[in-house]
Amino acid sequence: MTADIDQSIEHAVSKLKAGLLVAFPTETVYGLGADASSAAALERLYAVKGRPTSHPVIVHIASVEQLTDWAKDIPAQAYQLAERFWPGPMTLILPKADHVLSQVTGGQDSVGIRIPSHPLALKLLEAFSGGLAAPSANRFGRLSPTSAQAVEAEFSDSPDQVAMVLDGGPCDVGIESTIISLLSSQAKILRPGMIDADSVAEVLGAEAFSFGSSASAGETRVPGALPSHYAPQTKLTVASSEQLIELVLELNAMERSAAVFAFDSTVAKLRSNLSGLVFDSLVVAPEQVDQYARALYEQLRRFDKLKLDRIFVEAVPYGSAWDGVRDRLERASAEVSA
Ligand code: TXA
Ligand code: MG
């Protein structure tokens, strides 16, 4: 078994060294990996993803010692956060080391760096020994894949573009890493995730951390901040329990189909009200945020495949623990008006 894994890792490393792309599991979502020090590999990466070249990618490394290979003028805060959260679902934005290619940074002076905790990702990074640029393994603007099967499906129309997909099972975290900028003395969350603002403030001290709304729509340097990001193809609406029940009943009266992801009590109310709804599309959402995040993208993907008219998701609780999930739902439901 381990021999098999070692062999796949070896195979993956040789593909990466040859400038090809290898999809690999991380604890957040699957990444599409490319040698971060090869301009040709990075160009291939952008082409396959269909991503504008002005959008920076995260460099994945195996150990804190490698930080100085990619970043310079590293503040003490970086090491404090690394100590607490790496390996794990956190990306730090730091001043880039001089040699870092503009294809990595989108032409900026900063670089995003992460040490993932998935054992297969760490094994791959250790064997590769350099940095791997790895955006989520989806085409630009689509939902991030949280299983090897979802990666295969994403690139099924051009399978030869991705040299290999390492299968590490379903992702444990389920949404993308928390991105923290350390470019000024006040750390700032650019993309919320499962490491929440309170946990970051706990490490840095509240005065060294700027709370408040993170990635504003104007900051297009984080493409996740574009409103239509992370979107399924079916129109998705987030609504409170009462609104959601009303909307589903309305749609049902028009004999249109809907998928619903809602908390237990809302689903119970719907069940007692509805006869015509496709049973399979009425799903109870986990009350625990970790379980919710783990299930979210897989669930939206499954809904999308059913080709129903609408997807309804019950609004999630307030509080910083849910910021990452709430952010992804907002983006997935971005509508042109209202
Ligand atoms: O969990 C994750 O972060 C996953 C896994 C594979 O590690 N990766 C991921 O990559 O979500 P991607 O490329 O889909 O999203 C990375 C985000 C982008 O929004 C990008 O703009 C931002 O990180 N980013 C990267 N470098 C940056 C920089 N120097 N300044 C600001 N934002 C940066
Ligand atoms: Mg992405």
XYZ file of C-alpha atoms and ligand atoms in Angstrom:
372
model
C 0.000 0.000 0.000
C 2.687 2.516 1.037
C 4.773 1.294 -1.896
C 1.848 2.273 -4.144
C 1.684 5.718 -2.600
C 5.443 6.201 -2.884
C 5.253 5.195 -6.504
C 2.432 7.643 -7.294
C 4.304 10.422 -5.528
C 7.425 9.655 -7.519
C 5.398 9.634 -10.708
C 3.747 12.943 -9.756
C 7.098 14.579 -9.003
C 8.497 13.558 -12.390
C 5.449 15.057 -14.140
C 5.800 18.284 -12.144
C 9.531 18.512 -12.858
C 8.654 18.156 -16.552
C 6.430 21.256 -16.305
C 3.142 19.322 -16.317
C 0.151 19.749 -14.023
C -0.750 17.390 -11.180
C -3.963 17.719 -9.175
C -3.523 16.803 -5.522
C -5.641 16.742 -2.366
C -5.290 19.317 0.369
C -7.400 19.431 3.526
C -9.355 22.415 2.116
C -10.021 21.615 -1.550
C -8.098 19.868 -4.347
C -5.340 21.969 -5.897
C -4.026 21.963 -9.451
C -0.273 21.915 -8.908
C 2.498 23.363 -11.073
C 6.179 24.022 -10.437
C 6.116 27.570 -9.009
C 9.602 28.285 -10.313
C 8.815 27.403 -13.940
C 7.292 30.091 -16.149
C 6.246 27.466 -18.692
C 4.467 25.341 -16.091
C 2.658 28.420 -14.763
C 1.549 29.427 -18.238
C 0.140 25.960 -18.742
C -1.643 26.268 -15.405
C -3.340 29.552 -16.328
C -4.340 28.204 -19.731
C -5.917 25.043 -18.334
C -7.777 26.893 -15.596
C -8.935 29.583 -17.983
C -7.819 32.123 -15.416
C -6.701 35.691 -16.194
C -2.937 35.976 -15.680
C -3.303 39.021 -13.426
C -4.677 36.792 -10.661
C -2.002 35.508 -8.272
C -1.692 31.875 -7.152
C -0.744 30.426 -3.765
C 2.676 28.783 -3.377
C 2.474 25.572 -1.326
C 5.523 24.520 0.667
C 6.362 21.652 3.043
C 7.984 23.483 5.968
C 8.370 26.890 7.616
C 12.093 26.828 6.760
C 11.112 27.240 3.097
C 9.297 30.538 3.796
C 12.448 32.539 3.078
C 12.726 30.855 -0.359
C 9.569 32.744 -1.385
C 9.124 35.724 0.937
C 11.314 38.441 2.438
C 10.998 40.964 5.289
C 8.901 38.357 7.050
C 7.263 39.869 10.152
C 7.220 38.038 13.488
C 3.442 37.730 13.111
C 3.976 35.274 10.260
C 5.906 32.925 12.528
C 3.326 33.273 15.304
C 0.517 32.348 12.938
C 2.582 29.573 11.328
C 3.314 28.072 14.720
C -0.388 27.937 15.543
C -2.025 27.109 12.195
C 0.495 25.382 9.887
C 0.275 22.845 8.477
C -3.321 23.854 7.953
C -5.992 25.859 6.114
C -4.250 29.258 6.272
C -2.535 31.286 3.526
C -0.245 34.191 4.407
C 0.326 37.122 2.061
C 3.903 38.382 2.488
C 6.372 40.581 0.588
C 7.735 38.386 -2.207
C 11.360 37.302 -2.489
C 13.087 38.992 -5.437
C 13.215 35.965 -7.747
C 9.519 34.997 -7.478
C 8.005 34.982 -10.956
C 5.349 37.513 -11.868
C 3.202 34.593 -13.081
C 2.939 33.585 -9.416
C 2.197 37.014 -7.998
C 0.049 38.457 -10.763
C 2.689 41.162 -11.087
C 2.369 42.267 -7.451
C 5.117 42.669 -4.847
C 3.519 40.104 -2.568
C 3.171 36.342 -2.559
C 0.618 33.974 -0.997
C 2.102 30.969 0.851
C 0.584 27.938 2.538
C 1.654 24.682 4.190
C -1.272 22.278 3.748
C -1.873 19.510 6.287
C -3.181 16.721 4.053
C -0.623 13.889 4.401
C -0.528 13.245 0.660
C 0.038 16.951 -0.067
C 2.877 17.066 2.453
C 4.450 13.913 1.022
C 4.249 15.372 -2.468
C 5.728 18.707 -1.376
C 8.544 17.027 0.510
C 9.398 14.821 -2.462
C 9.163 17.728 -4.901
C 11.204 19.895 -2.527
C 10.365 23.196 -4.279
C 7.169 25.248 -4.134
C 3.991 24.220 -5.913
C 1.670 26.862 -7.263
C -1.787 25.415 -6.760
C -5.075 27.165 -7.330
C -8.212 25.162 -6.651
C -8.504 22.461 -9.328
C -11.533 23.900 -11.081
C -12.047 26.026 -14.140
C -12.122 29.752 -13.412
C -15.252 30.868 -11.573
C -16.558 27.382 -10.795
C -16.962 25.518 -7.501
C -13.751 24.151 -5.999
C -13.504 20.345 -6.112
C -13.435 18.472 -2.795
C -12.844 14.978 -4.211
C -10.656 13.414 -6.894
C -13.831 12.491 -8.811
C -14.897 16.132 -8.876
C -11.484 17.080 -10.303
C -11.780 14.405 -13.012
C -15.268 15.641 -13.894
C -14.079 19.248 -14.058
C -11.460 18.453 -16.702
C -13.209 15.530 -18.392
C -13.457 17.378 -21.706
C -9.658 17.687 -21.923
C -8.182 14.976 -19.674
C -4.701 15.173 -21.211
C -4.237 18.727 -19.863
C -3.931 17.402 -16.326
C -1.122 14.820 -16.260
C -2.264 13.132 -13.051
C -4.841 13.337 -10.271
C -3.664 12.105 -6.861
C -6.637 10.690 -4.952
C -6.571 11.508 -1.253
C -10.258 10.976 -0.562
C -12.776 13.686 0.316
C -11.391 16.939 1.735
C -11.763 17.360 5.457
C -12.237 21.141 5.642
C -14.212 21.571 2.431
C -13.804 25.310 1.743
C -10.680 27.213 0.708
C -8.053 28.460 3.172
C -8.331 31.640 5.222
C -6.133 34.257 3.507
C -4.387 36.675 5.875
C -2.418 39.647 4.588
C 0.639 40.619 6.627
C 1.667 43.445 4.313
C 0.981 46.139 6.895
C 1.413 46.127 10.666
C -2.273 45.296 11.028
C -3.015 41.800 9.801
C -6.110 41.590 7.655
C -8.278 38.702 6.488
C -8.684 38.889 2.703
C -10.697 35.687 2.371
C -12.478 34.215 5.396
C -12.229 30.480 5.990
C -12.460 27.912 8.739
C -9.682 29.593 10.725
C -11.868 32.465 11.856
C -11.158 36.066 12.805
C -11.418 35.381 16.539
C -8.771 32.643 16.349
C -6.423 34.922 14.397
C -6.949 37.775 16.854
C -6.267 35.385 19.710
C -2.806 34.672 18.320
C -1.869 38.199 17.245
C -3.710 40.219 19.872
C -6.781 42.221 18.864
C -4.790 45.449 18.347
C -2.547 43.833 15.716
C -5.497 42.630 13.729
C -8.024 44.578 11.738
C -11.504 43.108 12.039
C -14.311 44.192 9.819
C -15.504 43.104 6.441
C -12.697 41.403 4.588
C -12.431 41.057 0.819
C -14.509 43.899 -0.508
C -15.816 43.561 -4.031
C -13.373 46.240 -5.160
C -10.311 44.172 -4.312
C -10.210 42.209 -7.522
C -6.690 40.993 -6.722
C -8.453 38.259 -4.796
C -10.615 36.830 -7.587
C -12.620 35.040 -4.962
C -13.852 38.539 -4.240
C -15.571 38.806 -7.589
C -19.284 38.401 -6.803
C -19.921 35.524 -9.222
C -17.138 33.301 -7.905
C -17.572 29.759 -6.576
C -20.904 29.489 -8.363
C -22.902 26.427 -9.328
C -24.661 26.642 -12.681
C -28.146 26.421 -11.225
C -29.397 29.724 -9.803
C -28.863 29.675 -6.048
C -30.786 31.742 -3.502
C -29.951 32.099 0.188
C -32.991 32.838 2.336
C -34.180 32.789 5.927
C -36.329 29.841 6.993
C -39.676 31.626 6.438
C -38.616 33.172 3.122
C -37.282 29.865 1.946
C -40.519 28.013 2.682
C -42.485 30.706 0.863
C -40.177 30.603 -2.162
C -40.297 26.822 -2.398
C -44.083 26.764 -2.159
C -44.314 29.429 -4.857
C -42.032 27.502 -7.169
C -43.848 24.291 -6.430
C -47.169 25.895 -7.362
C -45.598 26.772 -10.719
C -44.536 23.123 -11.065
C -40.895 24.052 -11.154
C -38.273 21.981 -9.386
C -36.009 23.092 -6.555
C -33.253 21.666 -4.441
C -33.135 22.686 -0.807
C -30.280 22.661 1.725
C -31.758 23.770 5.036
C -31.542 23.121 8.746
C -33.616 20.414 10.356
C -36.633 22.418 11.525
C -37.063 24.089 8.123
C -36.862 20.751 6.334
C -39.466 19.338 8.729
C -41.809 22.239 7.928
C -41.280 21.753 4.196
C -41.940 18.022 4.443
C -45.272 18.659 6.112
C -46.199 21.227 3.451
C -45.024 19.667 0.239
C -46.056 16.778 -1.882
C -44.618 17.471 -5.340
C -41.005 18.234 -4.504
C -38.332 15.789 -5.623
C -37.480 14.029 -2.362
C -33.810 13.609 -3.147
C -33.324 17.346 -3.422
C -34.482 18.149 0.097
C -31.370 17.837 2.251
C -30.836 18.531 5.947
C -27.838 20.823 6.503
C -25.436 19.996 9.378
C -25.770 22.287 12.413
C -22.031 22.111 13.137
C -20.017 24.520 11.020
C -17.140 22.059 10.403
C -19.509 19.454 9.057
C -21.411 22.078 7.074
C -18.262 23.345 5.339
C -17.120 19.784 4.620
C -20.454 19.000 2.932
C -21.197 22.282 1.137
C -19.441 22.069 -2.252
C -20.152 18.371 -2.701
C -23.810 19.099 -2.011
C -23.979 22.024 -4.441
C -22.270 19.903 -7.087
C -24.812 17.151 -6.598
C -27.695 19.636 -6.807
C -26.210 21.124 -9.963
C -26.186 17.720 -11.658
C -29.916 17.266 -11.012
C -30.545 20.177 -13.389
C -33.390 21.599 -11.335
C -34.745 25.111 -11.736
C -33.425 26.540 -8.499
C -31.250 25.804 -5.476
C -32.358 27.245 -2.125
C -30.023 27.352 0.851
C -31.106 28.437 4.315
C -29.114 31.392 5.646
C -26.446 30.278 8.137
C -26.015 31.642 11.684
C -24.184 34.897 12.409
C -20.841 34.844 14.195
C -17.264 34.646 12.978
C -17.129 30.827 12.997
C -19.545 30.883 10.024
C -17.797 33.727 8.111
C -16.090 31.400 5.630
C -19.231 29.461 4.826
C -21.370 32.630 4.664
C -18.849 34.221 2.289
C -18.937 31.233 -0.106
C -22.740 31.154 -0.055
C -22.887 34.873 -0.831
C -20.581 34.412 -3.795
C -22.402 31.318 -5.027
C -25.689 33.192 -4.924
C -24.467 36.438 -6.497
C -27.254 37.796 -8.663
C -27.230 40.601 -11.144
C -29.808 42.637 -9.280
C -30.907 42.779 -5.648
O -7.384 26.356 0.239
C -6.821 26.961 -0.675
O -6.342 28.093 -0.528
C -6.741 26.254 -2.030
C -5.861 25.012 -1.869
C -5.623 24.287 -3.167
O -4.662 25.376 -1.238
N -6.246 27.112 -3.035
C -6.980 28.127 -3.539
O -6.332 28.788 -4.579
O -8.093 28.427 -3.149
P -7.079 29.780 -5.553
O -6.050 30.164 -6.550
O -8.319 29.174 -6.064
O -7.359 31.009 -4.642
C -6.252 31.679 -4.106
C -6.577 33.071 -3.740
C -6.954 33.893 -4.934
O -8.137 34.567 -4.628
C -5.761 34.814 -5.084
O -6.105 36.061 -5.629
C -5.284 34.956 -3.671
O -5.415 33.658 -3.167
N -3.895 35.365 -3.656
C -2.806 34.659 -4.003
N -1.700 35.408 -3.917
C -2.087 36.631 -3.496
C -1.428 37.865 -3.243
N -0.122 37.980 -3.409
N -2.176 38.906 -2.819
C -3.506 38.791 -2.658
N -4.199 37.660 -2.917
C -3.502 36.595 -3.325
Mg -10.229 28.955 -6.634
